[in-house]
Short mmCIF file of C-alpha atoms in Angstrom, two decimals:
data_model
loop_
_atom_site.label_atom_id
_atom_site.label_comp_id
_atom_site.label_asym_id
_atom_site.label_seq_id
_atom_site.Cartn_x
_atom_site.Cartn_y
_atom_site.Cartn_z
CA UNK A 5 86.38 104.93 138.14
CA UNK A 6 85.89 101.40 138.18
CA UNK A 7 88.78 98.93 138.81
CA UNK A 8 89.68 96.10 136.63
CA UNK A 9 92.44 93.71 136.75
CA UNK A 10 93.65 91.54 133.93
CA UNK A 11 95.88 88.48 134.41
CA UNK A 12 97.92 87.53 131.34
CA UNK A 13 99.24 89.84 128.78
CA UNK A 14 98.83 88.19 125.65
CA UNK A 15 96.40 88.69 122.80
CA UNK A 16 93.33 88.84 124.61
CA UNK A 17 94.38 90.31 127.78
CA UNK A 18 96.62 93.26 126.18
CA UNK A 19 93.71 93.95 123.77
CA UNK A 20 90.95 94.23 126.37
CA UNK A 21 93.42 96.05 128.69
CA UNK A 22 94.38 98.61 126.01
CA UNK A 23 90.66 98.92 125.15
CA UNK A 24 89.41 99.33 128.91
CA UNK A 25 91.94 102.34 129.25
CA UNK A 26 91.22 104.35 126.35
CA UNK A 27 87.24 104.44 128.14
CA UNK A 28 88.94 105.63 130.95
CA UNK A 29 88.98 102.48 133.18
CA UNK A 30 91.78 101.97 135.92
CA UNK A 31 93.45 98.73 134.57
CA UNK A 32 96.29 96.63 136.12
CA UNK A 33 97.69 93.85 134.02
CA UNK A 34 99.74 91.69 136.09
CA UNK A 35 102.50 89.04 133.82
CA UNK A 36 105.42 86.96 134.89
CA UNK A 37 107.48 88.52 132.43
CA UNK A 38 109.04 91.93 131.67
CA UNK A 39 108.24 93.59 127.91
CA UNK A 40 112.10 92.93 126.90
CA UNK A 41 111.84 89.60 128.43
CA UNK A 42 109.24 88.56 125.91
CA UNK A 43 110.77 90.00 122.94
CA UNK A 44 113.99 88.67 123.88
CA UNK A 45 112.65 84.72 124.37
CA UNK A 46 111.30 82.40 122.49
CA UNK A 47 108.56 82.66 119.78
CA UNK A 48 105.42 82.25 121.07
CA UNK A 49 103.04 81.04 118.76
CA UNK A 50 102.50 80.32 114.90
CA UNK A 51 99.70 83.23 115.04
CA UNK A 52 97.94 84.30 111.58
CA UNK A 53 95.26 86.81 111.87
CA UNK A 54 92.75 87.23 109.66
CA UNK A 55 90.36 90.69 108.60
CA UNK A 56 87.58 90.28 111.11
CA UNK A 57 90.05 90.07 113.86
CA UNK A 58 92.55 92.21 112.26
CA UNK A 59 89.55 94.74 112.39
CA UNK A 60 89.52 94.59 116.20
CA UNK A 61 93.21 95.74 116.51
CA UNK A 62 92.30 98.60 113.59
CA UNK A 63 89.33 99.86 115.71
CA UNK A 64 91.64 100.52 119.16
CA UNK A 65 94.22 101.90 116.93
CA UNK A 66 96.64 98.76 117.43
CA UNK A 67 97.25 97.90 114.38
CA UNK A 68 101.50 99.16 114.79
CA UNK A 69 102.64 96.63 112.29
CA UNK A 70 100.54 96.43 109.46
CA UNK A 71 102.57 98.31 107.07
CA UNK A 72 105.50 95.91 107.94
CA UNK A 73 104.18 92.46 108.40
CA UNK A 74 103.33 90.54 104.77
CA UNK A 75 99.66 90.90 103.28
CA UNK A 76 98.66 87.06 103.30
CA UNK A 77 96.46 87.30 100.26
CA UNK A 78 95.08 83.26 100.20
CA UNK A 79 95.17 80.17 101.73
CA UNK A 80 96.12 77.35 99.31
CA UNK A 81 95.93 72.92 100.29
CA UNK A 82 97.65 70.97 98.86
CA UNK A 83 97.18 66.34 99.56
CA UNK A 84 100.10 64.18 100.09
CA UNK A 85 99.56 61.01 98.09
CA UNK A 86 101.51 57.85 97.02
CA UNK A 87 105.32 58.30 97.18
CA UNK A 88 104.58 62.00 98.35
CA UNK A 89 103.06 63.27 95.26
CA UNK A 90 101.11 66.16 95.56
CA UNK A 91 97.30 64.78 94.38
CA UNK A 92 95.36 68.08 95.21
CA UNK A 93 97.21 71.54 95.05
CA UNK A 94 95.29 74.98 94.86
CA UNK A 95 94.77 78.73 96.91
CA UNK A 96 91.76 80.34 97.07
CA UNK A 97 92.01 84.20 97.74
CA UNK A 98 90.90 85.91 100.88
CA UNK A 99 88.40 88.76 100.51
CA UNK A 100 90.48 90.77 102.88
CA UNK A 101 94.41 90.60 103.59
CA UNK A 102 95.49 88.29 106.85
CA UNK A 103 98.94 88.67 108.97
CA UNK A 104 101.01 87.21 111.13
CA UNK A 105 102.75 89.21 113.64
CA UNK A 106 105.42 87.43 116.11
CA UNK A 107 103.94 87.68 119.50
CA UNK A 108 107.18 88.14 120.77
CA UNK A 109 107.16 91.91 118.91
CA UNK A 110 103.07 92.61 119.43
CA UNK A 111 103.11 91.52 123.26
CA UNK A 112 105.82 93.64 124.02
CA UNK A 113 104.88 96.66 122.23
CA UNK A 114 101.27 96.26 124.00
CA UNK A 115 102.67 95.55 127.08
CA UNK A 116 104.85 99.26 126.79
CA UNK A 117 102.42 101.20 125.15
CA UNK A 118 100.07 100.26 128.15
CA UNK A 119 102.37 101.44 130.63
CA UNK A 120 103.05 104.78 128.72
CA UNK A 121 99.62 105.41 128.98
CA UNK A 122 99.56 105.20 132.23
CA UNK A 123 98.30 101.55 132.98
CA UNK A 124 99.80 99.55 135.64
CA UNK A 125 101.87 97.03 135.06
CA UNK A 126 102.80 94.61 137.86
CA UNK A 127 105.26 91.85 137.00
CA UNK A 128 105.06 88.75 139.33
CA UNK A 129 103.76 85.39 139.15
CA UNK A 130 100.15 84.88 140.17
CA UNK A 131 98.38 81.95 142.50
CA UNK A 132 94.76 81.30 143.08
CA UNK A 133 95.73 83.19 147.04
CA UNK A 134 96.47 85.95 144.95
CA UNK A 135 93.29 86.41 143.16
CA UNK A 136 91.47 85.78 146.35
CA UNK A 137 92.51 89.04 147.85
CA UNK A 138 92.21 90.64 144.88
CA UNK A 139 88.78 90.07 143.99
CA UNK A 140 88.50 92.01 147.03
CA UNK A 141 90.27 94.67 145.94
CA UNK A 142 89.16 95.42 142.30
CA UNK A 143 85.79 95.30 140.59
CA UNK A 144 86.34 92.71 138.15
CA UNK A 145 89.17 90.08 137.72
CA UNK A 146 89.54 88.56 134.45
CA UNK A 147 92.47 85.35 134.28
CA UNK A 148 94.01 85.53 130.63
CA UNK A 149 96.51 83.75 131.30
CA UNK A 150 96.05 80.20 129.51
CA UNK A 151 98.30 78.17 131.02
CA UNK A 152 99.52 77.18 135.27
CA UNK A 153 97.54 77.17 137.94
CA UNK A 154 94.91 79.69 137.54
CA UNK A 155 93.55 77.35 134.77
CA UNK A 156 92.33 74.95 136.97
CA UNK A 157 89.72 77.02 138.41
CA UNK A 158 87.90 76.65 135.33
CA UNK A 159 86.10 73.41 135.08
CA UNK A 160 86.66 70.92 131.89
CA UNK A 161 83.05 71.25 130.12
CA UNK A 162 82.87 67.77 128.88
CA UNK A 163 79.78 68.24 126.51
CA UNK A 164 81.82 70.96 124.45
CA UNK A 165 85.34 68.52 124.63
CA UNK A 166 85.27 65.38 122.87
CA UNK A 167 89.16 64.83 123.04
CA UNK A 168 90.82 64.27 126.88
CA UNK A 169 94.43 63.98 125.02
CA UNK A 170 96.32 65.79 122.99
CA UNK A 171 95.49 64.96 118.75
CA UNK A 172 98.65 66.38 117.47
CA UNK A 173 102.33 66.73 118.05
CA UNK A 174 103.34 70.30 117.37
CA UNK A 175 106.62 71.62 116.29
CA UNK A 176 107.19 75.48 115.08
CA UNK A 177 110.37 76.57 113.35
CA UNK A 178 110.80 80.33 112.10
CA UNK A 179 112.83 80.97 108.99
CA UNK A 180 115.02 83.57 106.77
CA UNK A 181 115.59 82.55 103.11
CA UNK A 182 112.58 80.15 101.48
CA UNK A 183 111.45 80.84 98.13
CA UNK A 184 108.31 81.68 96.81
CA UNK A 185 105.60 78.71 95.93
CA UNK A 186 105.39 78.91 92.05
CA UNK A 187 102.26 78.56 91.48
CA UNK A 188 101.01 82.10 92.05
CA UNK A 189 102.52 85.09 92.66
CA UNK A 190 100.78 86.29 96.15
CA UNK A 191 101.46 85.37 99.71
CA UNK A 192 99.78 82.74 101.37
CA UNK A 193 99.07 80.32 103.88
CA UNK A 194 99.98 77.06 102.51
CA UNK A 195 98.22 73.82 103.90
CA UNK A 196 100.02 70.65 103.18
CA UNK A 197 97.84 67.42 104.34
CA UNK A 198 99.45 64.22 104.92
CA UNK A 199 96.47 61.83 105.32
CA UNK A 200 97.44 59.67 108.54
CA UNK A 201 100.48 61.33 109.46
CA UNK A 202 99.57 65.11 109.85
CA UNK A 203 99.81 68.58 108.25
CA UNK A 204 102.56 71.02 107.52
CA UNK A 205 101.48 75.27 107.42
CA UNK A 206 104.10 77.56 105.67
CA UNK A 207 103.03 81.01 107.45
CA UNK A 208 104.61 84.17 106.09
CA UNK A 209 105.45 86.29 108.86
CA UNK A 210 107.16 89.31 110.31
CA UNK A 211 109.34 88.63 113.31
CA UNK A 212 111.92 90.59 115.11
CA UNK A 213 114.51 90.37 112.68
CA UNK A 214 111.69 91.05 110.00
CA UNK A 215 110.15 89.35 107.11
CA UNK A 216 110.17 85.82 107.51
CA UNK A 217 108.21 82.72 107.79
CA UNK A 218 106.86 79.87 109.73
CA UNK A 219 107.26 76.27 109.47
CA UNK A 220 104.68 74.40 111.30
CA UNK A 221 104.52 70.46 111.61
CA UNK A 222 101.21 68.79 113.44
CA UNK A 223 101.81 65.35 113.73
CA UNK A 224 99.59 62.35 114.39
CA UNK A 225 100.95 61.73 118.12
CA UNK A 226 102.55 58.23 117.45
CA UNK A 227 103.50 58.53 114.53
CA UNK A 228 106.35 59.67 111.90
CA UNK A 229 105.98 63.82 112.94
CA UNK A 230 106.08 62.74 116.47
CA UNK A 231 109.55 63.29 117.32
CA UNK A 232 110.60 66.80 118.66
CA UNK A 233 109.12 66.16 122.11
CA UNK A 234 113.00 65.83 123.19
CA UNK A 235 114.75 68.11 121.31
CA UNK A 236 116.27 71.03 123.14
CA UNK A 237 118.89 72.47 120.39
CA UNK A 238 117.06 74.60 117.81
CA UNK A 239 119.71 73.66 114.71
CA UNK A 240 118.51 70.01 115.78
CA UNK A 241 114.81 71.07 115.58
CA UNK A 242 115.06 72.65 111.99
CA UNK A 243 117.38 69.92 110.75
CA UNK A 244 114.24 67.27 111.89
CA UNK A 245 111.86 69.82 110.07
CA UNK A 246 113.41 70.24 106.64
CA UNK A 247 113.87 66.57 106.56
CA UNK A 248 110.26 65.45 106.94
CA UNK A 249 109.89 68.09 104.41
CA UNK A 250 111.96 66.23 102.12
CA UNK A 251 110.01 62.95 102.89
CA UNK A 252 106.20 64.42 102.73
CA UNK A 253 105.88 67.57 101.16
CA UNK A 254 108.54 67.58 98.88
CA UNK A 255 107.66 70.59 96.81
CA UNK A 256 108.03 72.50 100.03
CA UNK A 257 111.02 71.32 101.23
CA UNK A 258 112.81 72.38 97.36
CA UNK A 259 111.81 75.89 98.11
CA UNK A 260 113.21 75.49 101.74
CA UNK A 261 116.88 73.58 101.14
CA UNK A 262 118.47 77.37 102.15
CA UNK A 263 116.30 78.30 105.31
CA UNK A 264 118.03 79.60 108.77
CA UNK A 265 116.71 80.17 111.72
CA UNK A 266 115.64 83.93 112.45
CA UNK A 267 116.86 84.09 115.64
CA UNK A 268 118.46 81.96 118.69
CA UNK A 269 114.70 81.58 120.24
CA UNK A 270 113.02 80.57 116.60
CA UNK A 271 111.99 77.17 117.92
CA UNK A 272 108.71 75.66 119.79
CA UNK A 273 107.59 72.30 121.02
CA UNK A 274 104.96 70.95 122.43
CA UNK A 275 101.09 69.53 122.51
CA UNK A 276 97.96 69.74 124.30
CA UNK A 277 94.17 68.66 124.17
CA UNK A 278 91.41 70.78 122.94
CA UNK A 279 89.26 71.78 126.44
CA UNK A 280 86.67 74.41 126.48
CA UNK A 281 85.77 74.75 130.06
CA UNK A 282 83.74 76.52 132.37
CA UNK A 283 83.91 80.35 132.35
CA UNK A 284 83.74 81.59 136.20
CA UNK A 285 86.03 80.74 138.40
CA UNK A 286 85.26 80.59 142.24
CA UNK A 287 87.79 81.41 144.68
CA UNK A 288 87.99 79.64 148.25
CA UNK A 289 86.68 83.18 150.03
CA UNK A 290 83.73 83.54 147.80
CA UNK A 291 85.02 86.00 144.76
CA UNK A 292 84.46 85.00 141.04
CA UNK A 293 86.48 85.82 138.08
CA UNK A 294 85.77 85.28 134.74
CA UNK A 295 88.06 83.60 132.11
CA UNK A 296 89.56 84.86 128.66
CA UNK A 297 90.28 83.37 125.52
CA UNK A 298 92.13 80.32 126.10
CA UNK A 299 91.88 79.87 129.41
CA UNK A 300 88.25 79.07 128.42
CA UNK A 301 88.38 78.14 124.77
CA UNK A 302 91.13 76.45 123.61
CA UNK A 303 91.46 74.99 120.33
CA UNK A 304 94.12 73.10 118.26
CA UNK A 305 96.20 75.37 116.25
CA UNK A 306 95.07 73.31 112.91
CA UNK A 307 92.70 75.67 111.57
CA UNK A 308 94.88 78.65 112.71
CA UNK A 309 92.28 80.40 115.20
CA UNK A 310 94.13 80.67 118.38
CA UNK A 311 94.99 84.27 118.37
CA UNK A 312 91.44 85.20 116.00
CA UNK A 313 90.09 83.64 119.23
CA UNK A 314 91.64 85.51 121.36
CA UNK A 315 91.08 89.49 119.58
CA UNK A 316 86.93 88.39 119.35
CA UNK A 317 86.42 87.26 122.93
CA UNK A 318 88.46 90.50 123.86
CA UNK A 319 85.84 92.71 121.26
CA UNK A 320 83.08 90.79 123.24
CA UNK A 321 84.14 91.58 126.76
CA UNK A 322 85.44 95.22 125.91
CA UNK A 323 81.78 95.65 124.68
CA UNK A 324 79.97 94.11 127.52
CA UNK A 325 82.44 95.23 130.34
CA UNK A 326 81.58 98.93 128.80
CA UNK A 327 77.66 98.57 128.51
CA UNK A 328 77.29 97.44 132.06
CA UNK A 329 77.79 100.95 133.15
CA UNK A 330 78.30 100.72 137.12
CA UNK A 331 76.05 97.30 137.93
CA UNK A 332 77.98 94.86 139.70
CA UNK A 333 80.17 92.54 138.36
CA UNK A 334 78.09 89.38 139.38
CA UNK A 335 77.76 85.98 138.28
CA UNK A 336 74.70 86.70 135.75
CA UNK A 337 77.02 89.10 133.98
CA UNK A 338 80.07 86.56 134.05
CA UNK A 339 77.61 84.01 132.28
CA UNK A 340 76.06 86.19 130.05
CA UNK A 341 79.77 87.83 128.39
CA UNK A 342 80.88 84.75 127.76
CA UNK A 343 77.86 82.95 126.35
CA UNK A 344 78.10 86.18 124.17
CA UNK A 345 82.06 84.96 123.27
CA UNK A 346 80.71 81.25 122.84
CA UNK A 347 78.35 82.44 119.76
CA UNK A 348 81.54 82.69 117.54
CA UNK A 349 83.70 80.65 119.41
CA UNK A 350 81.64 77.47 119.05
CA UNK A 351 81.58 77.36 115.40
CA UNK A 352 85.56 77.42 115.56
CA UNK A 353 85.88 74.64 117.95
CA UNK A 354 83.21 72.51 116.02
CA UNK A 355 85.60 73.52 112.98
CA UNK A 356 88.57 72.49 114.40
CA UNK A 357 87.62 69.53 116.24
CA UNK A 358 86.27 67.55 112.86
CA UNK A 359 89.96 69.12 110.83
CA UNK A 360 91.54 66.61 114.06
CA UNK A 361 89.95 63.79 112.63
CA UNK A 362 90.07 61.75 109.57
CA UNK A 363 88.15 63.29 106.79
CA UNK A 364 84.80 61.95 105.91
CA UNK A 365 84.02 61.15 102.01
CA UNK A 366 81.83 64.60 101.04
CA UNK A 367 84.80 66.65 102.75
CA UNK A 368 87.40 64.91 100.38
CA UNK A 369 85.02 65.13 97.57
CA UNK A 370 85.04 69.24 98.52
CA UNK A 371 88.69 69.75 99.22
CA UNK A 372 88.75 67.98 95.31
CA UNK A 373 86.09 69.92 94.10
CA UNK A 374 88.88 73.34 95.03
CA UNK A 375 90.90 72.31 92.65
CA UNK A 376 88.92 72.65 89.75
CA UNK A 377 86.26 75.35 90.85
CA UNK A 378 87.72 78.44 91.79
CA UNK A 379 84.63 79.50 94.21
CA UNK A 380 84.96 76.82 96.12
CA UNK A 381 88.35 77.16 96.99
CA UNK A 382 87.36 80.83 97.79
CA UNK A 383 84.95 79.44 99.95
CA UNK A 384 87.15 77.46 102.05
CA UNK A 385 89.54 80.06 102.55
CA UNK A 386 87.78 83.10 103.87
CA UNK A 387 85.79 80.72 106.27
CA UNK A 388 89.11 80.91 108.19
CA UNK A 389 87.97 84.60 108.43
CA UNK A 390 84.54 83.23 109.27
CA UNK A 391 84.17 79.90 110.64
CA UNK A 392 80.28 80.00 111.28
CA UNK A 393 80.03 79.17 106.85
CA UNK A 394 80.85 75.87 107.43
CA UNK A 395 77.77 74.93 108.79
CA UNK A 396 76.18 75.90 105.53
CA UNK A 397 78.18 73.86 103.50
CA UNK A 398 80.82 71.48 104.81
CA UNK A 399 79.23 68.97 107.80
CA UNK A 400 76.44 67.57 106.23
CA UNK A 401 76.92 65.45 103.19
CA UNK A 402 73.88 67.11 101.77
CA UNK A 403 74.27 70.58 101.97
CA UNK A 404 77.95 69.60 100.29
CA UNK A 405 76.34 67.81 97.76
CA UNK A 406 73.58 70.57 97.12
CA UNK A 407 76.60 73.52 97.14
CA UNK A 408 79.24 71.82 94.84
CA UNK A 409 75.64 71.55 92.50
CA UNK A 410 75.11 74.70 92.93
CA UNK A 411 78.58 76.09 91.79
CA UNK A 412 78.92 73.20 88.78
CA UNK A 413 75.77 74.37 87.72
CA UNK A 414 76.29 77.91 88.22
#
């Protein structure tokens, strides 16, 4: 029986894990914290999962919450203009359902099911020492674990990261008590741009304390958003977000004016840049390991793909891990699982990087073009489900031009 350990137990790392024991691997997940210490702290992430990654859950029979969590049934945008009128408002419908899942719940209902299946779980902080004698030890190391000092054995790959900084200012607040959005009668994702300042997401969700949602600010760093960096009291944190509600998206912040926090750990701050970086890591006696997720990829949370991300690379390596049979665990096959990963992954980060920057004319001419033709806001919003459509339609000027033909004249 081969031996594989996984570092990190978030999406990625508890979905590989869980797949890798149900063919009968011997797993050990090692995590600095305990299941009831995750779903006792603070939320984690603004997470929204859509069907293609949803699927991948489904398929290992991981899918625990889906009768619970909302159905997010579209994603609607909606463009701040003078004295914070909406100028563009509409929702496109997803072919299939999305949902968002507090990672506080999922991880630690992994985390426990792993262990009850017999996986071993060993909680304790891990250096780069560590993985040195345990590259030794196990057949293959993988570090899922996205943020410390394990990260920095992965090289910055500067030809796939145009950004060295951070492009937004992120604050997270998760809410009982808002009201529906009028304007249709379905969950969804709602998108509210702020040209120069940033963007607010209204997420439904299901959190520990059940049905809920998410209120997400990304602020231009500098600028009017950019102020949670030192706020440490969470009443403090939603009294700043409901207030820049009031002065930017309006219309969201009427539907809001009730809101409480779902819990005393509802709250998250913080920023970092966009990196995708080098896949194997190289330890100082000579043993590779091979990175997951975001410890490889990681993008802004802008276009919502963090935790998609993170439940494809695991499909990828669960699939390649188990048709490797019992060849080594060299370098080739490090290479080769993630260039496998980087097919899908690169059309997200290309994605995400241009949604950082200010739109170009055809993309404001297309985000336009939603309101008035129904397939194109369609369009847009199931290429959150599959990222690799934009390249047919959104980057080039032309192929924009030649699609919104297509659909006028259709």
């Amino acid at each position: 029986m081969r031996r594989i350990l996984i570092v990190g137990a978030g999406q990625a790392g508890l979905q590989l894990a869980l797949g890798l024991q149900s063919n009968g691997y011997d797993v050990t997940v090692m995590t600095n914290r305990t299941a009831d210490e995750v779903r006792d702290g603070r939320v984690l992430s603004t997470q929204c999962m859509f069907d293609t990654a949803l699927g991948h859950e489904r398929a290992l029979g991981l899918n625990f919450w889906e009768d619970e969590a909302p159905r997010v049934e579209g994603i609607g945008v909606s463009v701040t203009g003078p004295e914070s009128a909406r100028v563009i408002d509409w929702v496109g419908r997803l072919d299939g359902y999305a949902q968002s899942v507090d990672q506080r719940i999922k991880m630690a209902g992994w985390l426990e099911t792993f262990a009850q299946r017999g996986g071993q779980v060993v909680v304790h902080g891990v250096a780069v020492s560590d993985l040195d004698y345990f590259s030794r030890t196990y057949d293959l190391v993988l570090v899922a674990a996205g943020k410390g000092e394990l990260v920095t054995m992965f090289g910055r790959d500067a030809s796939r990261s145009p950004y060295e900084t951070a492009q937004r200012a992120l604050a997270v607040s998760y809410v009982h008590g808002l009201g529906p959005r009028p304007e249709h009668d379905f969950a969804a994702v709602r998108c509210n741009l702020v040209p120069g300042v940033g963007e607010l997401f209204v997420i439904p969700a299901l959190t520990v304390s059940g049905a809920c949602d998410i209120l997400f600010w990304e602020g231009i760093p500098g600028g009017p958003l950019d102020v949670f960096g030192d706020v440490k009291d969470p009443a403090e944190h939603l009294r700043l977000t409901l207030e820049l509600m009031k002065t930017f998206t309006p219309w969201e912040y009427d539907r809001a004016r009730g809101v409480e926090l779902t819990d005393a750990g509802a709250t998250l701050a913080g920023r970092y840049a966009p990196v995708v970086r080098n896949p194997i890591g190289e330890l100082p006696g000579g043993g590779l390991v091979l990175g997951v997720a975001d410890v490889v990829v990681a993008n802004d949370p802008i276009t919502g793909q963090g935790s998609n991300n993170a439940a494809k690379c695991a499909a990828v390596y669960l699939e390649s891990i188990l048709a490797h049979g019992d060849k080594p665990f060299d370098r080739d096959f490090l290479q080769s699982t993630f260039d496998r990963y980087w097919e899908s992954a690169q059309h997200v980060t290309k994605w995400t990087n241009a949604m950082l920057a200010p739109p170009p004319e055809h993309v404001l001419n297309l985000i336009g073009a939603a309101g008035q033709l129904p397939p194109v806001a369609q369009r847009f919003a199931n290429g959150f489900d599959n990222p690799a459509d934009f390249e047919n339609w959104f980057y080039d000027p032309e192929k924009a031009a030649g699609y919104l033909a297509s659909v006028t004249q259709g």
